[in-house]
């Protein structure tokens, strides 16, 4: 089995080391510009177009993340970049779901218990008790009920807030009130106090976090975006904060990453910023998952996490 690896940072050696341990029979190599020698599988994160274009030998491309928007953008910009016969396979959880649950529950509880406001009061040297938000009306709406969204929704629901989930096709998740499809989008949003975004970035979901969506939420709502920066209309967020329609936002992802030093979000105290860390790709778990799938494909078995290129996730 020949495996081609690409990652645009200095960690490739450690990944190759772990893949060699998991698949001792495999012939592994890090892709270098000009390498067109045959390979069965590619393991990539944000690969350059040249690595994949014209590779009719590849049977599968493993994406080292849950989101495949960057790799699908290569195909959209130049159709035919992705080898027609290769399956595109994304990571499924591989240790990301518990991280997402920690991040989102932390943010939801911070807003429920008004810790963000107490932080401001402390800075001002003020001892003041704020009226608690009633838990029973602190409705949390999770956009996306996939591998990560369903796990996050249930983790939040364990704290007793009403939790809703929204997906493309109808889903049942225990303890969660579910909504599906464009026809139920407004019903999902109406009265939501905390909107959590865990949608994939596709042509259908781009800009979903904009003025219209914000206007349906309960006044003084909170936004938690842990999916992609392209989901958020940045100017609409600033307007919604200025008008009081939104009270605060926690953002882990941005249209431009790293967030430029002169970006207005840095100066907005109601926005909490983290540098795309809500769920990191964990090497040990990811190598184990990918190696298992490669062996399954070698045996002619079907595997999970295959991306529907038309659908975009
Ligand atoms: P997933 O399992 O593919 O789930 C996607 C969910 O979104 C599904 O429930 C799907 O509906 C729903 N969906 C897709 N398009 C929709 C549409 N047009 N309308 C309504 N619902 C739609 O993905 P995942 O593994 O949970 O990951 C979700 C995203 O999280 C990734 O794509 C990535 O962008 C982001 N992410 C971010 C980080 C980070 O560190 N910030 C880390 C990992 C992942 P169906 O159930 O009907 O298919
Ligand atoms: C990270 O953002 C991922 O998509 O896994």
Coordinates of C-alpha atoms and ligand atoms in Angstrom, one line a residue:
X1 CA 0.0 0.0 0.0
X2 CA 1.5 3.3 -1.1
X3 CA 0.6 6.4 0.9
X4 CA 1.2 10.0 0.1
X5 CA 1.1 12.5 2.9
X6 CA 0.8 16.3 2.9
X7 CA 0.4 18.8 5.7
X8 CA 1.3 22.5 5.4
X9 CA 3.4 22.8 8.6
X10 CA 6.3 21.2 10.4
X11 CA 4.4 18.3 12.0
X12 CA 4.6 15.9 9.0
X13 CA 7.5 13.9 10.5
X14 CA 5.6 13.0 13.6
X15 CA 2.5 12.0 11.6
X16 CA 4.6 9.8 9.2
X17 CA 6.2 8.2 12.2
X18 CA 2.8 7.3 13.7
X19 CA 1.4 6.0 10.3
X20 CA 4.5 3.9 9.9
X21 CA 3.8 2.3 13.3
X22 CA 0.1 1.8 12.5
X23 CA 0.8 0.4 9.0
X24 CA 4.2 -1.2 9.1
X25 CA 3.8 -2.8 5.6
X26 CA 2.9 0.5 4.0
X27 CA 5.2 2.5 1.7
X28 CA 4.8 6.1 3.1
X29 CA 6.2 9.3 1.7
X30 CA 5.7 13.0 2.2
X31 CA 4.6 14.7 -1.1
X32 CA 7.0 17.1 -2.6
X33 CA 6.3 19.4 -5.6
X34 CA 6.8 17.4 -8.8
X35 CA 6.1 14.0 -7.2
X36 CA 3.7 12.2 -9.6
X37 CA 4.8 8.6 -8.7
X38 CA 1.8 6.3 -8.0
X39 CA 0.0 6.1 -4.7
X40 CA -3.0 4.3 -3.4
X41 CA -4.1 6.7 -0.7
X42 CA -3.4 10.3 0.1
X43 CA -3.6 11.8 3.6
X44 CA -3.9 15.6 3.5
X45 CA -4.7 18.8 5.2
X46 CA -5.2 21.8 2.8
X47 CA -3.2 20.2 -0.1
X48 CA -2.0 22.2 -3.0
X49 CA -3.9 21.5 -6.3
X50 CA -0.7 20.0 -7.9
X51 CA -0.6 17.2 -5.4
X52 CA -4.0 15.8 -6.5
X53 CA -4.8 16.9 -10.0
X54 CA -4.5 14.1 -12.6
X55 CA -3.8 11.4 -10.1
X56 CA -6.0 8.6 -11.5
X57 CA -4.1 6.1 -9.3
X58 CA -5.5 7.3 -6.0
X59 CA -8.3 5.2 -4.4
X60 CA -9.1 7.5 -1.5
X61 CA -8.1 10.9 -0.1
X62 CA -8.2 11.2 3.7
X63 CA -8.8 14.7 4.9
X64 CA -7.1 15.4 8.3
X65 CA -10.1 17.3 9.6
X66 CA -13.9 17.1 9.8
X67 CA -14.5 20.0 7.4
X68 CA -13.7 19.4 3.7
X69 CA -14.5 22.9 2.5
X70 CA -10.9 23.8 1.7
X71 CA -10.3 20.7 -0.5
X72 CA -13.7 21.0 -2.2
X73 CA -13.0 24.7 -2.9
X74 CA -10.0 23.4 -5.1
X75 CA -12.5 21.3 -7.1
X76 CA -15.1 24.1 -7.3
X77 CA -12.4 26.6 -8.6
X78 CA -11.0 24.1 -11.1
X79 CA -13.4 21.1 -11.8
X80 CA -11.4 17.9 -12.2
X81 CA -8.8 18.7 -9.6
X82 CA -10.1 15.8 -7.4
X83 CA -9.4 12.4 -9.0
X84 CA -12.8 11.1 -10.2
X85 CA -12.4 7.6 -8.9
X86 CA -11.0 8.5 -5.4
X87 CA -13.3 8.7 -2.5
X88 CA -12.9 11.8 -0.3
X89 CA -13.0 10.7 3.4
X90 CA -13.1 13.0 6.4
X91 CA -12.4 12.5 10.0
X92 CA -15.4 11.4 12.1
X93 CA -15.0 12.6 15.6
X94 CA -11.6 11.0 16.3
X95 CA -11.5 12.9 19.6
X96 CA -13.0 16.1 18.3
X97 CA -16.5 15.6 19.7
X98 CA -15.5 15.7 23.4
X99 CA -13.4 18.8 22.7
X100 CA -16.3 20.5 21.0
X101 CA -18.6 19.6 23.9
X102 CA -16.2 21.1 26.4
X103 CA -15.8 24.3 24.4
X104 CA -19.5 24.9 23.7
X105 CA -20.8 23.9 27.1
X106 CA -18.2 26.2 28.7
X107 CA -19.4 29.1 26.5
X108 CA -23.1 28.4 27.1
X109 CA -22.6 28.1 30.9
X110 CA -20.5 31.3 30.9
X111 CA -23.5 33.2 29.3
X112 CA -26.1 31.4 31.4
X113 CA -24.4 32.3 34.6
X114 CA -23.4 35.8 33.3
X115 CA -19.7 35.2 34.0
X116 CA -18.9 37.5 31.0
X117 CA -20.7 40.3 32.7
X118 CA -19.2 39.6 36.1
X119 CA -15.7 39.7 34.4
X120 CA -16.5 43.3 33.3
X121 CA -17.9 44.2 36.7
X122 CA -14.6 42.9 38.3
X123 CA -12.5 45.0 36.0
X124 CA -14.6 48.0 37.0
X125 CA -14.2 47.1 40.7
X126 CA -17.9 46.7 41.2
X127 CA -19.6 44.2 43.5
X128 CA -23.1 43.8 42.0
X129 CA -25.4 40.8 41.8
X130 CA -27.1 40.3 38.4
X131 CA -30.5 38.6 38.0
X132 CA -29.8 35.0 36.9
X133 CA -31.0 33.9 33.4
X134 CA -33.8 31.3 34.0
X135 CA -32.5 28.0 32.8
X136 CA -35.9 26.8 31.5
X137 CA -36.1 29.6 28.9
X138 CA -32.4 29.7 28.0
X139 CA -33.0 27.8 24.8
X140 CA -29.9 26.6 23.0
X141 CA -30.2 25.9 19.2
X142 CA -27.5 23.8 17.5
X143 CA -27.1 24.3 13.8
X144 CA -25.9 20.9 12.4
X145 CA -26.8 17.6 14.1
X146 CA -24.0 15.6 12.6
X147 CA -21.1 13.8 14.4
X148 CA -20.2 16.9 16.4
X149 CA -23.5 18.8 16.6
X150 CA -25.5 15.9 18.0
X151 CA -22.8 15.2 20.6
X152 CA -22.6 18.9 21.6
X153 CA -26.4 19.2 21.8
X154 CA -26.7 16.3 24.2
X155 CA -23.8 17.6 26.3
X156 CA -25.5 21.0 26.7
X157 CA -28.9 19.3 27.3
X158 CA -27.4 17.5 30.3
X159 CA -27.3 20.9 32.1
X160 CA -31.1 21.2 31.8
X161 CA -31.5 23.9 29.3
X162 CA -34.0 23.3 26.4
X163 CA -31.9 22.3 23.4
X164 CA -33.0 22.3 19.7
X165 CA -31.1 20.9 16.8
X166 CA -31.3 21.7 13.1
X167 CA -30.2 19.5 10.2
X168 CA -30.8 19.1 6.5
X169 CA -32.6 15.7 6.8
X170 CA -34.9 14.8 9.7
X171 CA -32.9 13.5 12.7
X172 CA -33.8 12.1 16.1
X173 CA -31.5 12.8 18.9
X174 CA -32.6 11.8 22.4
X175 CA -33.5 14.8 24.6
X176 CA -33.2 17.3 21.7
X177 CA -36.1 18.9 19.8
X178 CA -35.2 18.6 16.2
X179 CA -36.0 20.6 13.1
X180 CA -35.0 19.9 9.5
X181 CA -34.8 21.6 6.2
X182 CA -35.4 25.2 5.1
X183 CA -39.1 25.0 5.8
X184 CA -38.4 24.5 9.5
X185 CA -35.5 27.0 9.8
X186 CA -37.6 29.9 11.3
X187 CA -39.4 27.6 13.7
X188 CA -36.0 26.4 14.9
X189 CA -34.7 29.9 15.4
X190 CA -37.8 31.5 17.1
X191 CA -37.0 32.1 20.7
X192 CA -33.5 30.7 20.7
X193 CA -31.3 32.4 23.3
X194 CA -27.9 30.8 22.3
X195 CA -27.2 29.9 18.7
X196 CA -24.4 27.4 18.2
X197 CA -23.1 26.8 14.7
X198 CA -21.8 23.3 13.8
X199 CA -22.7 23.2 10.1
X200 CA -20.3 22.3 7.4
X201 CA -19.4 25.2 5.1
X202 CA -21.1 24.5 1.8
X203 CA -22.7 26.8 -0.9
X204 CA -26.0 26.3 1.0
X205 CA -24.7 27.3 4.4
X206 CA -22.4 30.2 3.6
X207 CA -23.5 33.5 5.3
X208 CA -26.2 31.7 7.4
X209 CA -25.2 33.7 10.4
X210 CA -26.5 37.0 9.2
X211 CA -29.0 39.8 10.0
X212 CA -32.0 37.7 9.0
X213 CA -31.1 34.8 11.2
X214 CA -30.1 37.1 14.1
X215 CA -33.5 38.9 13.9
X216 CA -35.4 35.6 14.6
X217 CA -33.6 34.9 17.8
X218 CA -34.7 36.1 21.2
X219 CA -33.5 39.7 21.9
X220 CA -30.2 39.7 23.6
X221 CA -29.2 36.3 22.3
X222 CA -25.7 34.8 22.2
X223 CA -23.8 33.4 19.2
X224 CA -21.2 30.6 19.4
X225 CA -19.5 29.9 16.0
X226 CA -17.3 26.9 16.0
X227 CA -17.8 25.8 12.4
X228 CA -16.3 28.1 9.8
X229 CA -15.8 31.9 9.4
X230 CA -17.6 31.9 6.0
X231 CA -20.8 31.2 7.9
X232 CA -20.7 34.6 9.5
X233 CA -21.6 37.9 8.0
X234 CA -19.1 39.9 10.1
X235 CA -20.7 43.3 9.6
X236 CA -24.1 41.9 10.6
X237 CA -22.7 40.6 13.8
X238 CA -21.3 44.0 14.7
X239 CA -24.7 45.6 13.9
X240 CA -26.6 43.1 15.9
X241 CA -24.3 43.7 18.9
X242 CA -24.7 47.5 18.5
X243 CA -28.5 47.2 18.4
X244 CA -28.7 44.8 21.4
X245 CA -30.3 42.1 19.3
X246 CA -27.2 40.0 20.2
X247 CA -25.6 40.4 23.6
X248 CA -22.3 38.6 22.9
X249 CA -20.5 36.2 20.7
X250 CA -17.9 33.5 21.1
X251 CA -16.0 32.9 17.8
X252 CA -13.4 30.3 17.1
X253 CA -13.3 30.6 13.4
X254 CA -12.9 33.5 11.0
X255 CA -13.1 34.4 7.3
X256 CA -9.4 35.2 7.5
X257 CA -7.2 33.2 9.8
X258 CA -5.1 34.3 11.7
X259 CA -7.6 37.1 12.4
X260 CA -5.8 40.3 11.1
X261 CA -4.4 42.5 13.9
X262 CA -6.5 45.5 12.7
X263 CA -9.8 43.5 12.6
X264 CA -12.6 45.3 14.5
X265 CA -13.5 42.0 16.4
X266 CA -10.4 42.4 18.5
X267 CA -11.7 45.7 19.9
X268 CA -15.3 44.5 20.6
X269 CA -15.4 43.5 24.3
X270 CA -18.6 41.5 23.7
X271 CA -16.8 39.2 21.3
X272 CA -14.7 36.4 22.7
X273 CA -12.0 35.1 20.3
X274 CA -10.1 31.8 20.2
X275 CA -7.7 30.8 17.4
X276 CA -9.6 27.9 15.8
X277 CA -8.9 25.5 18.7
X278 CA -12.4 24.4 19.6
X279 CA -11.7 20.8 18.4
X280 CA -8.1 20.1 17.4
X281 CA -7.2 17.1 15.1
X282 CA -5.6 14.6 17.5
X283 CA -2.8 12.7 15.9
X284 CA -3.1 9.4 17.7
X285 CA -6.9 9.1 17.3
X286 CA -6.8 10.3 13.7
X287 CA -4.0 7.9 12.6
X288 CA -5.8 5.0 14.2
X289 CA -9.1 5.9 12.4
X290 CA -7.5 6.4 9.0
X291 CA -5.3 3.3 9.2
X292 CA -8.3 1.2 10.1
X293 CA -10.3 2.6 7.1
X294 CA -7.3 2.0 4.8
X295 CA -7.2 -1.6 5.8
X296 CA -11.0 -1.9 5.4
X297 CA -10.8 -0.5 1.9
X298 CA -8.0 -2.9 1.1
X299 CA -10.3 -5.7 2.1
X300 CA -13.0 -4.3 -0.2
X301 CA -15.2 -3.1 2.7
X302 CA -17.2 0.2 2.8
X303 CA -16.1 2.8 5.3
X304 CA -17.8 5.8 7.0
X305 CA -17.0 9.5 6.5
X306 CA -17.2 9.4 2.7
X307 CA -18.0 12.9 1.5
X308 CA -20.8 13.5 -0.9
X309 CA -19.0 15.9 -3.3
X310 CA -22.3 17.3 -4.8
X311 CA -23.8 18.0 -1.3
X312 CA -20.5 19.5 -0.1
X313 CA -20.0 17.6 3.1
Ligands
LIG1 P1 -21.3 16.2 9.8 O1 -21.2 15.0 10.6 O2 -21.1 16.1 8.3 O3 -22.6 17.0 10.2 C1 -23.1 18.1 9.4 C2 -24.5 18.4 9.9 O4 -24.9 19.6 9.2 C3 -25.5 17.4 9.5 O5 -26.5 17.2 10.6 C4 -26.1 17.9 8.3 O6 -27.5 17.5 8.1 C5 -26.1 19.4 8.6 N1 -26.2 20.2 7.4 C6 -25.4 20.2 6.3 N2 -25.9 21.1 5.4 C7 -27.0 21.6 5.9 C8 -28.0 22.5 5.4 N3 -27.9 23.1 4.2 N4 -29.1 22.8 6.1 C9 -29.2 22.2 7.3 N5 -28.4 21.3 7.9 C10 -27.3 21.0 7.1 O7 -20.1 17.2 10.3 P2 -19.3 17.3 11.7 O8 -18.3 16.2 11.8 O9 -20.4 17.3 12.8 O10 -18.6 18.7 11.6 C11 -19.3 19.9 11.3 C12 -18.4 21.0 11.0 O11 -17.7 21.5 12.1 C13 -17.3 20.7 10.0 O12 -17.7 20.7 8.7 C14 -16.2 21.8 10.3 O13 -16.5 22.9 9.4 C15 -16.5 22.2 11.7 N6 -15.4 21.9 12.6 C16 -14.7 22.9 13.2 C17 -13.7 22.6 14.1 C18 -13.0 23.7 14.8 O14 -11.9 23.4 15.4 N7 -13.4 24.9 14.8 C19 -13.3 21.3 14.3 C20 -14.0 20.3 13.6 C21 -15.0 20.6 12.8 P3 -27.8 15.9 7.8 O15 -27.7 15.3 9.2 O16 -29.2 16.0 7.3 O17 -26.8 15.4 6.8
LIG2 C1 -11.2 21.7 11.8 O1 -11.6 22.8 11.6 C2 -11.8 20.6 11.1 O2 -12.6 20.8 10.2 O3 -11.5 19.4 11.5

